[in-house]
Amino acid sequence: MSITDLGSDSPAQELVADVFARDCDSRAAFEVVTSKWASLALLALGEGSYRFNALRRRVQGVSEKMLSQTLQALERDGMVTRDVVTTIPPRVEYALTPLGEGVAKKLRALADLLEGAAAEGALGQPAAEPGEERA
């Protein structure tokens, strides 16, 4: 049964996902994904699964605590899986879920655009001070 079968021409407002709505789950996930460390972790995991320390090395500058919190949030939002491999010593591997793969592809396109702009010198140009001409 679809929502419109319930006698209304439009879905009930509380059932509509809207990233602009304060209490929408998509907004909470959007906030996580658009954080610097989550975006970089998703990009790295788009290359393949990683163990925690290898992922930390790949995402330069992230602290253990921040990476751990980021991975927990991404796992909670259904974008990352955490697989404990029972070996001695035990190891943990992180990988993308299908949702995470879709998000990582979109982020990869954005990263490619920004990397291309940086290579062309289009990024990092400071704004001219008032009264100054730009070179």
N, CA, C and O atoms as a DFTB+ gen file, in Angstrom:
540 C
 N C O
     1  1       0.848      -1.171       0.000
     2  2       0.000       0.000       0.000
     3  2       0.889       1.227       0.000
     4  3       1.832       1.311       0.786
     5  1       0.599       2.178      -0.872
     6  2       1.389       3.399      -0.913
     7  2       0.783       4.433       0.013
     8  3      -0.335       4.274       0.505
     9  1       1.526       5.476       0.239
    10  2       1.053       6.541       1.117
    11  2      -0.185       7.196       0.532
    12  3      -1.089       7.585       1.272
    13  1      -0.238       7.324      -0.790
    14  2      -1.395       7.974      -1.403
    15  2      -2.646       7.109      -1.300
    16  3      -3.755       7.619      -1.454
    17  1      -2.490       5.806      -1.043
    18  2      -3.652       4.941      -0.860
    19  2      -4.372       5.221       0.447
    20  3      -5.463       4.701       0.678
    21  1      -3.771       6.039       1.306
    22  2      -4.375       6.312       2.605
    23  2      -5.416       7.417       2.535
    24  3      -5.908       7.865       3.571
    25  1      -5.758       7.863       1.337
    26  2      -6.822       8.838       1.188
    27  2      -6.337      10.261       1.045
    28  3      -7.146      11.186       1.125
    29  1      -5.094      10.471       0.844
    30  2      -4.552      11.815       0.692
    31  2      -3.799      11.894      -0.628
    32  3      -3.187      10.919      -1.065
    33  1      -3.849      13.057      -1.254
    34  2      -3.124      13.242      -2.501
    35  2      -1.633      13.461      -2.282
    36  3      -0.844      13.279      -3.210
    37  1      -1.234      13.846      -1.085
    38  2       0.183      14.047      -0.800
    39  2       0.551      13.269       0.457
    40  3      -0.292      13.068       1.331
    41  1       1.798      12.834       0.553
    42  2       2.203      12.060       1.722
    43  2       2.131      12.892       2.995
    44  3       2.269      14.115       2.973
    45  1       1.914      12.207       4.084
    46  2       1.884      12.887       5.372
    47  2       3.219      13.587       5.575
    48  3       4.265      13.029       5.243
    49  1       3.200      14.801       6.114
    50  2       4.408      15.610       6.250
    51  2       5.493      14.884       7.037
    52  3       6.672      15.011       6.705
    53  1       5.134      14.140       8.054
    54  2       6.145      13.467       8.861
    55  2       6.813      12.302       8.130
    56  3       7.838      11.803       8.594
    57  1       6.260      11.859       7.003
    58  2       6.840      10.765       6.239
    59  2       7.735      11.242       5.098
    60  3       8.379      10.421       4.445
    61  1       7.789      12.536       4.848
    62  2       8.579      13.076       3.760
    63  2       9.992      13.357       4.260
    64  3      10.180      14.082       5.237
    65  1      10.981      12.781       3.585
    66  2      12.375      13.062       3.930
    67  2      12.752      14.411       3.339
    68  3      12.585      14.643       2.142
    69  1      13.259      15.297       4.185
    70  2      13.625      16.640       3.753
    71  2      14.864      17.066       4.521
    72  3      14.801      17.309       5.726
    73  1      15.987      17.156       3.830
    74  2      17.255      17.474       4.471
    75  2      17.224      18.859       5.134
    76  3      18.036      19.139       6.015
    77  1      16.297      19.719       4.718
    78  2      16.190      21.044       5.316
    79  2      15.403      21.033       6.624
    80  3      15.456      21.998       7.386
    81  1      14.677      19.952       6.889
    82  2      13.881      19.863       8.112
    83  2      14.779      19.504       9.295
    84  3      15.579      18.571       9.215
    85  1      14.646      20.228      10.359
    86  2      15.499      20.088      11.540
    87  2      15.565      18.670      12.083
    88  3      16.645      18.215      12.460
    89  1      14.460      17.966      12.135
    90  2      14.417      16.647      12.779
    91  2      14.467      15.475      11.807
    92  3      14.221      14.338      12.209
    93  1      14.778      15.724      10.550
    94  2      14.806      14.650       9.558
    95  2      16.083      13.818       9.699
    96  3      17.175      14.353       9.888
    97  1      15.916      12.498       9.602
    98  2      17.075      11.601       9.676
    99  2      18.086      11.894       8.572
   100  3      19.292      11.754       8.777
   101  1      17.594      12.300       7.403
   102  2      18.516      12.594       6.304
   103  2      19.399      13.793       6.650
   104  3      20.550      13.857       6.218
   105  1      18.880      14.726       7.413
   106  2      19.682      15.887       7.811
   107  2      20.797      15.471       8.763
   108  3      21.930      15.935       8.638
   109  1      20.481      14.610       9.701
   110  2      21.503      14.129      10.636
   111  2      22.604      13.392       9.881
   112  3      23.787      13.595      10.156
   113  1      22.226      12.543       8.938
   114  2      23.217      11.821       8.133
   115  2      24.009      12.788       7.262
   116  3      25.213      12.609       7.077
   117  1      23.346      13.809       6.725
   118  2      24.007      14.823       5.905
   119  2      25.073      15.550       6.718
   120  3      26.169      15.809       6.220
   121  1      24.754      15.877       7.967
   122  2      25.714      16.558       8.840
   123  2      26.936      15.689       9.088
   124  3      28.058      16.195       9.122
   125  1      26.732      14.386       9.261
   126  2      27.863      13.480       9.468
   127  2      28.707      13.407       8.206
   128  3      29.923      13.591       8.263
   129  1      28.078      13.141       7.071
   130  2      28.791      12.951       5.804
   131  2      29.582      14.190       5.407
   132  3      30.682      14.074       4.866
   133  1      29.038      15.367       5.669
   134  2      29.708      16.588       5.226
   135  2      30.782      17.061       6.195
   136  3      31.404      18.097       5.963
   137  1      31.007      16.330       7.266
   138  2      32.138      16.687       8.117
   139  2      33.419      16.275       7.392
   140  3      33.426      15.316       6.621
   141  1      34.482      17.000       7.644
   142  2      35.748      16.758       6.941
   143  2      36.205      15.317       7.087
   144  3      36.522      14.669       6.090
   145  1      36.247      14.805       8.306
   146  2      36.816      13.473       8.527
   147  2      35.932      12.375       7.957
   148  3      36.443      11.384       7.436
   149  1      34.620      12.533       8.046
   150  2      33.723      11.521       7.484
   151  2      33.841      11.484       5.968
   152  3      33.884      10.406       5.375
   153  1      33.894      12.648       5.338
   154  2      34.035      12.692       3.880
   155  2      35.328      12.025       3.445
   156  3      35.339      11.246       2.493
   157  1      36.415      12.326       4.138
   158  2      37.700      11.724       3.779
   159  2      37.713      10.223       4.048
   160  3      38.278       9.460       3.263
   161  1      37.100       9.793       5.145
   162  2      37.027       8.352       5.444
   163  2      36.214       7.633       4.374
   164  3      36.599       6.552       3.928
   165  1      35.098       8.219       3.959
   166  2      34.278       7.611       2.912
   167  2      35.036       7.540       1.594
   168  3      34.950       6.542       0.879
   169  1      35.778       8.595       1.268
   170  2      36.585       8.580       0.044
   171  2      37.625       7.468       0.101
   172  3      37.817       6.742      -0.875
   173  1      38.296       7.333       1.239
   174  2      39.310       6.288       1.385
   175  2      38.673       4.906       1.297
   176  3      39.196       4.027       0.612
   177  1      37.563       4.707       1.973
   178  2      36.892       3.407       1.948
   179  2      36.314       3.108       0.565
   180  3      36.046       1.949       0.247
   181  1      36.121       4.127      -0.251
   182  2      35.710       3.924      -1.637
   183  2      36.785       3.208      -2.445
   184  3      36.496       2.637      -3.497
   185  1      38.023       3.236      -1.958
   186  2      39.126       2.531      -2.596
   187  2      39.164       1.057      -2.201
   188  3      39.806       0.251      -2.875
   189  1      38.484       0.702      -1.119
   190  2      38.479      -0.677      -0.626
   191  2      38.431      -0.688       0.888
   192  3      38.489       0.364       1.525
   193  1      38.326      -1.875       1.467
   194  2      38.238      -1.970       2.922
   195  2      39.589      -1.649       3.550
   196  3      40.640      -1.833       2.935
   197  1      39.537      -1.172       4.773
   198  2      40.737      -0.789       5.508
   199  2      40.643      -1.267       6.946
   200  3      39.559      -1.328       7.526
   201  1      41.789      -1.603       7.507
   202  2      41.889      -1.768       8.943
   203  2      42.025      -0.372       9.538
   204  3      42.391       0.577       8.845
   205  1      41.725      -0.258      10.831
   206  2      41.657       1.050      11.472
   207  2      42.943       1.856      11.271
   208  3      42.889       2.994      10.803
   209  1      44.090       1.284      11.618
   210  2      45.339       2.042      11.544
   211  2      45.736       2.373      10.110
   212  3      46.319       3.428       9.860
   213  1      45.431       1.494       9.174
   214  2      45.711       1.784       7.767
   215  2      44.827       2.937       7.290
   216  3      45.277       3.793       6.528
   217  1      43.585       2.956       7.733
   218  2      42.682       4.045       7.375
   219  2      43.167       5.350       7.999
   220  3      43.112       6.404       7.366
   221  1      43.635       5.278       9.222
   222  2      44.160       6.470       9.888
   223  2      45.384       7.015       9.144
   224  3      45.547       8.230       9.031
   225  1      46.227       6.141       8.648
   226  2      47.380       6.598       7.858
   227  2      46.936       7.196       6.526
   228  3      47.521       8.171       6.054
   229  1      45.914       6.618       5.927
   230  2      45.413       7.112       4.640
   231  2      44.808       8.500       4.785
   232  3      45.017       9.364       3.934
   233  1      44.058       8.715       5.861
   234  2      43.410      10.003       6.123
   235  2      44.346      10.793       7.044
   236  3      44.151      10.837       8.259
   237  1      45.337      11.399       6.458
   238  2      46.370      12.078       7.226
   239  2      45.796      13.199       8.088
   240  3      44.950      13.978       7.649
   241  1      46.284      13.255       9.331
   242  2      45.903      14.334      10.234
   243  2      44.769      14.001      11.185
   244  3      44.540      14.750      12.135
   245  1      44.051      12.908      10.968
   246  2      42.936      12.558      11.852
   247  2      43.487      11.845      13.089
   248  3      44.371      10.995      12.988
   249  1      42.953      12.203      14.244
   250  2      43.365      11.539      15.481
   251  2      42.630      10.210      15.621
   252  3      41.600       9.993      14.983
   253  1      43.161       9.328      16.452
   254  2      42.488       8.045      16.698
   255  2      41.080       8.260      17.206
   256  3      40.135       7.619      16.745
   257  1      40.944       9.174      18.165
   258  2      39.635       9.431      18.767
   259  2      38.640       9.939      17.722
   260  3      37.501       9.477      17.667
   261  1      39.076      10.889      16.898
   262  2      38.161      11.453      15.897
   263  2      37.790      10.419      14.841
   264  3      36.635      10.354      14.418
   265  1      38.752       9.613      14.414
   266  2      38.444       8.585      13.428
   267  2      37.487       7.557      14.013
   268  3      36.556       7.114      13.339
   269  1      37.713       7.180      15.256
   270  2      36.829       6.219      15.913
   271  2      35.406       6.766      15.995
   272  3      34.452       6.053      15.685
   273  1      35.253       8.021      16.409
   274  2      33.925       8.637      16.504
   275  2      33.277       8.752      15.122
   276  3      32.077       8.529      14.965
   277  1      34.080       9.096      14.143
   278  2      33.564       9.239      12.777
   279  2      33.069       7.904      12.235
   280  3      31.986       7.827      11.656
   281  1      33.857       6.860      12.422
   282  2      33.456       5.537      11.936
   283  2      32.208       5.040      12.657
   284  3      31.352       4.404      12.041
   285  1      32.093       5.320      13.950
   286  2      30.883       4.936      14.690
   287  2      29.658       5.643      14.121
   288  3      28.606       5.026      13.954
   289  1      29.790       6.932      13.824
   290  2      28.660       7.686      13.264
   291  2      28.297       7.160      11.874
   292  3      27.116       7.023      11.553
   293  1      29.295       6.868      11.058
   294  2      29.021       6.342       9.715
   295  2      28.401       4.950       9.785
   296  3      27.555       4.603       8.961
   297  1      28.816       4.159      10.759
   298  2      28.214       2.834      10.946
   299  2      26.770       2.977      11.416
   300  3      25.886       2.266      10.939
   301  1      26.532       3.887      12.341
   302  2      25.176       4.128      12.848
   303  2      24.237       4.561      11.728
   304  3      23.066       4.181      11.708
   305  1      24.759       5.361      10.791
   306  2      23.940       5.856       9.682
   307  2      23.864       4.884       8.509
   308  3      23.269       5.200       7.478
   309  1      24.463       3.707       8.660
   310  2      24.322       2.668       7.653
   311  2      25.223       2.817       6.448
   312  3      24.920       2.282       5.382
   313  1      26.332       3.540       6.596
   314  2      27.227       3.744       5.455
   315  2      28.493       2.911       5.530
   316  3      29.163       2.701       4.518
   317  1      28.822       2.440       6.714
   318  2      30.053       1.682       6.927
   319  2      29.737       0.428       7.725
   320  3      28.899       0.450       8.627
   321  1      30.411      -0.664       7.389
   322  2      30.316      -1.881       8.191
   323  2      31.629      -2.075       8.931
   324  3      32.698      -1.698       8.450
   325  1      31.525      -2.661      10.089
   326  2      32.685      -2.966      10.927
   327  2      32.718      -4.475      11.081
   328  3      31.808      -5.066      11.662
   329  1      33.768      -5.099      10.560
   330  2      33.879      -6.557      10.588
   331  2      35.043      -6.954      11.482
   332  3      36.195      -6.627      11.197
   333  1      34.734      -7.668      12.572
   334  2      35.772      -8.148      13.478
   335  2      36.212      -9.521      12.987
   336  3      35.420     -10.463      12.945
   337  1      37.479      -9.620      12.618
   338  2      38.049     -10.871      12.125
   339  2      38.704     -11.567      13.303
   340  3      39.618     -11.032      13.931
   341  1      38.221     -12.775      13.595
   342  2      38.721     -13.494      14.767
   343  2      40.033     -14.193      14.446
   344  3      40.067     -15.367      14.079
   345  1      41.090     -13.446      14.594
   346  2      42.446     -13.964      14.470
   347  2      43.171     -13.585      15.754
   348  3      42.610     -12.917      16.623
   349  1      44.387     -14.007      15.860
   350  2      45.172     -13.600      17.025
   351  2      46.319     -12.741      16.503
   352  3      47.160     -13.261      15.769
   353  1      46.395     -11.494      16.832
   354  2      45.380     -10.719      17.550
   355  2      44.175     -10.443      16.648
   356  3      44.295     -10.452      15.423
   357  1      43.024     -10.199      17.257
   358  2      41.840      -9.903      16.443
   359  2      42.061      -8.609      15.652
   360  3      42.762      -7.704      16.105
   361  1      41.464      -8.540      14.487
   362  2      41.567      -7.308      13.714
   363  2      40.180      -6.876      13.256
   364  3      39.260      -7.682      13.122
   365  1      40.070      -5.603      13.027
   366  2      38.799      -5.011      12.622
   367  2      38.993      -4.371      11.260
   368  3      39.952      -3.630      11.045
   369  1      38.080      -4.659      10.342
   370  2      38.116      -4.065       9.018
   371  2      36.833      -3.265       8.794
   372  3      35.744      -3.655       9.216
   373  1      37.002      -2.156       8.127
   374  2      35.882      -1.283       7.799
   375  2      35.683      -1.291       6.294
   376  3      36.647      -1.288       5.529
   377  1      34.425      -1.300       5.878
   378  2      34.085      -1.292       4.453
   379  2      32.788      -0.502       4.273
   380  3      32.065      -0.238       5.233
   381  1      32.518      -0.139       3.045
   382  2      31.302       0.605       2.729
   383  2      30.123      -0.327       2.515
   384  3      30.276      -1.431       1.993
   385  1      28.960       0.122       2.917
   386  2      27.705      -0.537       2.576
   387  2      27.295      -0.028       1.197
   388  3      27.941       0.877       0.669
   389  1      26.251      -0.577       0.604
   390  2      25.786      -0.022      -0.681
   391  2      25.451       1.475      -0.590
   392  3      25.747       2.229      -1.518
   393  1      24.840       1.906       0.510
   394  2      24.559       3.333       0.689
   395  2      25.870       4.116       0.753
   396  3      26.006       5.160       0.115
   397  1      26.822       3.614       1.518
   398  2      28.120       4.264       1.626
   399  2      28.835       4.357       0.290
   400  3      29.489       5.357      -0.003
   401  1      28.709       3.306      -0.527
   402  2      29.324       3.324      -1.857
   403  2      28.727       4.433      -2.720
   404  3      29.448       5.129      -3.435
   405  1      27.408       4.589      -2.646
   406  2      26.751       5.646      -3.416
   407  2      27.197       7.032      -2.969
   408  3      27.451       7.909      -3.794
   409  1      27.289       7.219      -1.664
   410  2      27.736       8.508      -1.125
   411  2      29.194       8.747      -1.507
   412  3      29.559       9.853      -1.906
   413  1      30.028       7.712      -1.386
   414  2      31.456       7.850      -1.723
   415  2      31.647       8.213      -3.195
   416  3      32.546       8.987      -3.522
   417  1      30.827       7.676      -4.079
   418  2      30.931       8.019      -5.507
   419  2      30.644       9.497      -5.742
   420  3      31.327      10.158      -6.524
   421  1      29.629      10.003      -5.058
   422  2      29.298      11.432      -5.191
   423  2      30.424      12.289      -4.615
   424  3      30.789      13.311      -5.197
   425  1      30.969      11.878      -3.484
   426  2      32.083      12.616      -2.885
   427  2      33.320      12.555      -3.776
   428  3      34.068      13.528      -3.873
   429  1      33.538      11.401      -4.431
   430  2      34.690      11.264      -5.322
   431  2      34.587      12.248      -6.472
   432  3      35.583      12.852      -6.871
   433  1      33.368      12.413      -7.013
   434  2      33.168      13.377      -8.103
   435  2      33.491      14.795      -7.620
   436  3      34.116      15.567      -8.347
   437  1      33.075      15.134      -6.416
   438  2      33.371      16.445      -5.846
   439  2      34.875      16.601      -5.623
   440  3      35.449      17.638      -5.959
   441  1      35.510      15.582      -5.062
   442  2      36.957      15.633      -4.823
   443  2      37.715      15.773      -6.138
   444  3      38.682      16.531      -6.213
   445  1      37.293      15.053      -7.177
   446  2      37.938      15.156      -8.486
   447  2      37.824      16.577      -9.039
   448  3      38.784      17.113      -9.592
   449  1      36.649      17.180      -8.886
   450  2      36.439      18.546      -9.350
   451  2      37.372      19.505      -8.617
   452  3      38.008      20.352      -9.246
   453  1      37.458      19.380      -7.306
   454  2      38.301      20.272      -6.512
   455  2      39.787      20.033      -6.768
   456  3      40.566      20.985      -6.832
   457  1      40.185      18.769      -6.915
   458  2      41.589      18.471      -7.224
   459  2      41.973      19.043      -8.591
   460  3      43.077      19.562      -8.758
   461  1      41.070      18.950      -9.561
   462  2      41.318      19.525     -10.882
   463  2      41.439      21.038     -10.823
   464  3      42.306      21.625     -11.471
   465  1      40.573      21.662     -10.048
   466  2      40.627      23.120      -9.904
   467  2      41.924      23.541      -9.222
   468  3      42.518      24.555      -9.586
   469  1      42.362      22.766      -8.234
   470  2      43.622      23.077      -7.552
   471  2      44.795      22.938      -8.506
   472  3      45.711      23.760      -8.484
   473  1      44.779      21.909      -9.342
   474  2      45.860      21.694     -10.303
   475  2      45.927      22.825     -11.330
   476  3      47.001      23.155     -11.833
   477  1      44.777      23.410     -11.631
   478  2      44.727      24.520     -12.584
   479  2      45.012      25.863     -11.926
   480  3      45.064      26.890     -12.603
   481  1      45.194      25.860     -10.613
   482  2      45.458      27.100      -9.889
   483  2      44.230      27.927      -9.607
   484  3      44.336      29.105      -9.263
   485  1      43.053      27.321      -9.749
   486  2      41.808      28.065      -9.543
   487  2      41.413      28.153      -8.071
   488  3      40.509      28.914      -7.726
   489  1      42.064      27.401      -7.209
   490  2      41.757      27.448      -5.779
   491  2      42.837      28.211      -5.034
   492  3      43.956      28.381      -5.520
   493  1      42.479      28.661      -3.858
   494  2      43.463      29.258      -2.981
   495  2      43.868      30.660      -3.355
   496  3      44.919      31.133      -2.924
   497  1      43.067      31.331      -4.138
   498  2      43.358      32.710      -4.510
   499  2      42.709      33.619      -3.477
   500  3      41.483      33.692      -3.398
   501  1      43.523      34.313      -2.681
   502  2      42.924      35.198      -1.667
   503  2      42.171      36.352      -2.326
   504  3      42.550      36.836      -3.393
   505  1      41.122      36.767      -1.679
   506  2      40.352      37.898      -2.184
   507  2      41.197      39.153      -2.064
   508  3      41.996      39.287      -1.138
   509  1      41.018      40.065      -2.998
   510  2      41.750      41.327      -2.964
   511  2      41.262      42.174      -1.799
   512  3      40.068      42.217      -1.502
   513  1      42.196      42.843      -1.146
   514  2      41.851      43.748      -0.055
   515  2      41.128      44.963      -0.648
   516  3      41.352      45.307      -1.809
   517  1      40.274      45.607       0.131
   518  2      39.618      46.801      -0.387
   519  2      40.656      47.837      -0.827
   520  3      41.606      48.118      -0.096
   521  1      40.472      48.396      -2.011
   522  2      41.413      49.372      -2.551
   523  2      42.564      48.776      -3.312
   524  3      43.336      49.513      -3.924
   525  1      42.714      47.419      -3.297
   526  2      43.779      46.747      -4.023
   527  2      43.227      46.146      -5.294
   528  3      42.066      45.739      -5.353
   529  1      44.063      46.093      -6.303
   530  2      43.672      45.396      -7.515
   531  2      44.175      43.980      -7.445
   532  3      45.227      43.711      -6.866
   533  1      43.430      43.082      -8.030
   534  2      43.825      41.686      -8.067
   535  2      44.759      41.458      -9.254
   536  3      44.512      41.969     -10.346
   537  1      45.818      40.700      -9.043
   538  2      46.785      40.463     -10.124
   539  2      46.247      39.523     -11.152
   540  3      46.932      39.216     -12.127
